[in-house]
PDB file of C-alpha atoms in Angstrom:
ATOM      1  CA  MET A   1    -259.801-125.945  70.866  1.00  0.00           C
ATOM      2  CA  SER A   2    -263.460-127.304  70.054  1.00  0.00           C
ATOM      3  CA  HIS A   3    -266.867-125.882  70.545  1.00  0.00           C
ATOM      4  CA  TYR A   4    -269.032-128.086  72.540  1.00  0.00           C
ATOM      5  CA  LYS A   5    -272.955-126.952  73.516  1.00  0.00           C
ATOM      6  CA  GLY A   6    -275.644-129.701  75.081  1.00  0.00           C
ATOM      7  CA  ARG A   7    -277.064-130.387  78.772  1.00  0.00           C
ATOM      8  CA  VAL A   8    -275.324-131.196  81.406  1.00  0.00           C
ATOM      9  CA  SER A   9    -276.187-134.626  82.605  1.00  0.00           C
ATOM     10  CA  GLY A  10    -274.408-137.617  85.340  1.00  0.00           C
ATOM     11  CA  TYR A  11    -272.864-134.190  87.028  1.00  0.00           C
ATOM     12  CA  THR A  12    -270.887-134.687  90.131  1.00  0.00           C
ATOM     13  CA  PRO A  13    -268.246-133.038  91.845  1.00  0.00           C
ATOM     14  CA  ARG A  14    -265.164-134.331  94.227  1.00  0.00           C
ATOM     15  CA  ALA A  15    -262.523-133.333  95.967  1.00  0.00           C
ATOM     16  CA  GLU A  16    -259.159-135.344  95.654  1.00  0.00           C
ATOM     17  CA  ALA A  17    -256.934-134.697  98.291  1.00  0.00           C
ATOM     18  CA  GLY A  18    -253.725-133.197  97.189  1.00  0.00           C
ATOM     19  CA  VAL A  19    -250.078-135.001  98.774  1.00  0.00           C
ATOM     20  CA  PHE A  20    -248.328-131.678  98.730  1.00  0.00           C
ATOM     21  CA  ARG A  21    -249.436-129.395 101.540  1.00  0.00           C
ATOM     22  CA  LYS A  22    -252.398-131.188 102.008  1.00  0.00           C
ATOM     23  CA  ARG A  23    -254.308-129.037  99.481  1.00  0.00           C
ATOM     24  CA  GLN A  24    -256.983-130.588  97.537  1.00  0.00           C
ATOM     25  CA  THR A  25    -258.324-130.683  94.017  1.00  0.00           C
ATOM     26  CA  LEU A  26    -261.946-129.002  93.053  1.00  0.00           C
ATOM     27  CA  VAL A  27    -263.191-131.780  90.315  1.00  0.00           C
ATOM     28  CA  TRP A  28    -266.324-131.230  88.378  1.00  0.00           C
ATOM     29  CA  ASP A  29    -267.294-134.092  85.879  1.00  0.00           C
ATOM     30  CA  PHE A  30    -270.277-134.417  83.941  1.00  0.00           C
ATOM     31  CA  ARG A  31    -271.367-135.604  80.597  1.00  0.00           C
ATOM     32  CA  LEU A  32    -272.601-133.080  78.000  1.00  0.00           C
ATOM     33  CA  GLU A  33    -275.877-134.653  75.752  1.00  0.00           C
ATOM     34  CA  ARG A  34    -275.640-132.735  72.375  1.00  0.00           C
ATOM     35  CA  HIS A  35    -278.257-132.631  68.920  1.00  0.00           C
ATOM     36  CA  ASP A  36    -277.613-131.899  65.432  1.00  0.00           C
ATOM     37  CA  GLY A  37    -279.427-129.391  63.827  1.00  0.00           C
ATOM     38  CA  THR A  38    -282.174-131.635  63.191  1.00  0.00           C
ATOM     39  CA  GLY A  39    -282.696-132.551  66.355  1.00  0.00           C
ATOM     40  CA  GLN A  40    -280.929-135.855  66.179  1.00  0.00           C
ATOM     41  CA  PRO A  41    -278.852-136.869  68.909  1.00  0.00           C
ATOM     42  CA  LEU A  42    -274.534-136.331  68.965  1.00  0.00           C
ATOM     43  CA  PRO A  43    -272.187-139.315  70.896  1.00  0.00           C
ATOM     44  CA  ARG A  44    -272.364-137.999  74.765  1.00  0.00           C
ATOM     45  CA  VAL A  45    -268.836-135.624  75.876  1.00  0.00           C
ATOM     46  CA  ALA A  46    -267.445-136.398  79.051  1.00  0.00           C
ATOM     47  CA  VAL A  47    -265.886-133.190  80.580  1.00  0.00           C
ATOM     48  CA  GLU A  48    -264.098-132.418  83.672  1.00  0.00           C
ATOM     49  CA  LEU A  49    -262.900-128.939  85.356  1.00  0.00           C
ATOM     50  CA  ARG A  50    -259.673-129.580  87.664  1.00  0.00           C
ATOM     51  CA  ALA A  51    -259.525-126.267  90.394  1.00  0.00           C
ATOM     52  CA  LYS A  52    -258.333-124.950  93.418  1.00  0.00           C
ATOM     53  CA  TYR A  53    -261.258-123.082  93.793  1.00  0.00           C
ATOM     54  CA  TYR A  54    -264.373-121.823  90.989  1.00  0.00           C
ATOM     55  CA  ARG A  55    -265.920-118.299  90.213  1.00  0.00           C
ATOM     56  CA  GLY A  56    -268.196-117.211  88.815  1.00  0.00           C
ATOM     57  CA  GLY A  57    -271.188-119.827  89.689  1.00  0.00           C
ATOM     58  CA  SER A  58    -271.965-123.275  89.668  1.00  0.00           C
ATOM     59  CA  ILE A  59    -273.735-125.926  87.016  1.00  0.00           C
ATOM     60  CA  SER A  60    -276.396-128.944  87.688  1.00  0.00           C
ATOM     61  CA  ASN A  61    -277.387-131.216  85.770  1.00  0.00           C
ATOM     62  CA  GLY A  62    -280.327-130.006  83.395  1.00  0.00           C
ATOM     63  CA  ASP A  63    -278.232-126.848  82.664  1.00  0.00           C
ATOM     64  CA  VAL A  64    -277.201-125.730  79.254  1.00  0.00           C
ATOM     65  CA  VAL A  65    -273.636-125.171  78.692  1.00  0.00           C
ATOM     66  CA  GLU A  66    -271.422-123.873  76.234  1.00  0.00           C
ATOM     67  CA  LEU A  67    -267.460-124.512  76.490  1.00  0.00           C
ATOM     68  CA  TRP A  68    -264.474-124.772  74.378  1.00  0.00           C
ATOM     69  CA  GLY A  69    -261.635-127.501  75.490  1.00  0.00           C
ATOM     70  CA  ARG A  70    -259.145-130.038  74.254  1.00  0.00           C
ATOM     71  CA  GLN A  71    -259.845-133.689  73.931  1.00  0.00           C
ATOM     72  CA  SER A  72    -257.285-135.730  75.659  1.00  0.00           C
ATOM     73  CA  ARG A  73    -256.692-139.508  74.635  1.00  0.00           C
ATOM     74  CA  ASN A  74    -258.959-140.795  77.127  1.00  0.00           C
ATOM     75  CA  GLY A  75    -261.716-138.978  75.812  1.00  0.00           C
ATOM     76  CA  VAL A  76    -262.472-136.169  78.023  1.00  0.00           C
ATOM     77  CA  VAL A  77    -262.873-132.711  77.043  1.00  0.00           C
ATOM     78  CA  VAL A  78    -260.541-131.006  80.195  1.00  0.00           C
ATOM     79  CA  VAL A  79    -261.523-127.100  80.181  1.00  0.00           C
ATOM     80  CA  ASN A  80    -260.837-124.526  82.581  1.00  0.00           C
ATOM     81  CA  SER A  81    -264.311-122.679  81.999  1.00  0.00           C
ATOM     82  CA  VAL A  82    -268.516-122.994  81.414  1.00  0.00           C
ATOM     83  CA  LYS A  83    -270.553-120.563  79.942  1.00  0.00           C
ATOM     84  CA  ASN A  84    -273.809-121.436  81.883  1.00  0.00           C
ATOM     85  CA  LEU A  85    -276.627-120.240  79.331  1.00  0.00           C
ATOM     86  CA  THR A  86    -279.531-121.055  81.997  1.00  0.00           C
ATOM     87  CA  ALA A  87    -277.667-119.001  84.205  1.00  0.00           C
ATOM     88  CA  GLY A  88    -276.305-116.825  82.153  1.00  0.00           C
ATOM     89  CA  SER A  89    -273.192-117.210  83.947  1.00  0.00           C
ATOM     90  CA  VAL A  90    -269.542-117.774  83.592  1.00  0.00           C
ATOM     91  CA  ILE A  91    -267.734-120.266  85.902  1.00  0.00           C
ATOM     92  CA  ARG A  92    -264.051-120.462  86.186  1.00  0.00           C
ATOM     93  CA  ALA A  93    -261.688-122.629  87.226  1.00  0.00           C
ATOM     94  CA  HIS A  94    -258.178-121.024  89.050  1.00  0.00           C
ATOM     95  CA  ASN A  95    -255.596-123.211  89.674  1.00  0.00           C
ATOM     96  CA  TRP A  96    -253.510-121.087  92.571  1.00  0.00           C
ATOM     97  CA  ASN A  97    -254.316-118.327  94.993  1.00  0.00           C
ATOM     98  CA  ALA A  98    -252.023-114.988  94.375  1.00  0.00           C
ATOM     99  CA  SER A  99    -252.125-114.072  98.150  1.00  0.00           C
ATOM    100  CA  VAL A 100    -250.703-117.444  99.395  1.00  0.00           C
ATOM    101  CA  THR A 101    -248.027-116.928  96.505  1.00  0.00           C
ATOM    102  CA  VAL A 102    -247.147-113.922  97.562  1.00  0.00           C
ATOM    103  CA  ALA A 103    -246.740-114.852 101.189  1.00  0.00           C
ATOM    104  CA  TYR A 104    -244.161-117.879  99.705  1.00  0.00           C
ATOM    105  CA  LEU A 105    -242.443-115.492  98.045  1.00  0.00           C
ATOM    106  CA  THR A 106    -241.981-112.796 100.878  1.00  0.00           C
ATOM    107  CA  ALA A 107    -241.021-116.023 103.076  1.00  0.00           C
ATOM    108  CA  PHE A 108    -238.541-116.913 100.210  1.00  0.00           C
ATOM    109  CA  LEU A 109    -237.103-113.678 100.328  1.00  0.00           C
ATOM    110  CA  LEU A 110    -236.560-113.067 103.605  1.00  0.00           C
ATOM    111  CA  PHE A 111    -235.216-116.445 104.302  1.00  0.00           C
ATOM    112  CA  ALA A 112    -232.930-115.297 101.762  1.00  0.00           C
ATOM    113  CA  ALA A 113    -231.644-112.316 103.419  1.00  0.00           C
ATOM    114  CA  LEU A 114    -231.459-113.979 106.892  1.00  0.00           C
ATOM    115  CA  VAL A 115    -228.863-116.005 105.574  1.00  0.00           C
ATOM    116  CA  ALA A 116    -227.619-113.809 103.698  1.00  0.00           C
ATOM    117  CA  GLY A 117    -226.403-111.636 106.292  1.00  0.00           C
ATOM    118  CA  GLY A 118    -225.875-114.714 108.567  1.00  0.00           C
ATOM    119  CA  LEU A 119    -222.601-114.703 105.950  1.00  0.00           C
ATOM    120  CA  TYR A 120    -222.082-111.490 105.948  1.00  0.00           C
ATOM    121  CA  LEU A 121    -221.683-111.543 109.726  1.00  0.00           C
ATOM    122  CA  ALA A 122    -219.808-114.782 109.987  1.00  0.00           C
ATOM    123  CA  PHE A 123    -217.136-114.071 107.198  1.00  0.00           C
ATOM    124  CA  GLY A 124    -216.885-110.674 107.453  1.00  0.00           C
ATOM    125  CA  PRO A 125    -216.403-107.968 104.455  1.00  0.00           C
TER     126      PRO A 125
END
């Protein structure tokens, strides 16, 4: 993973419609303007955060942020968290909700118990 630090520009939040159960994905796109130790500008870095929901704060144009991520083939750095040095917060991307997962698991186990009980009653011991 590579380390990046710079100023946010071109921040664009958007929501992408989901196919499965119509759950949307929140996407934050922005560029990171960076400079070297002498103040000379370095190439901008395109950054993307994708999640079902975010915790810890937000970012906006002009914020100084720090992040770690991998650069994909198309040159975009995909990250799971961003440290906002301007606001003093850490924003984390979450891609699942524990309560929804527990509800699905409970429903599946209940369904499996009903099927097993029905088979037991139908065919006996």
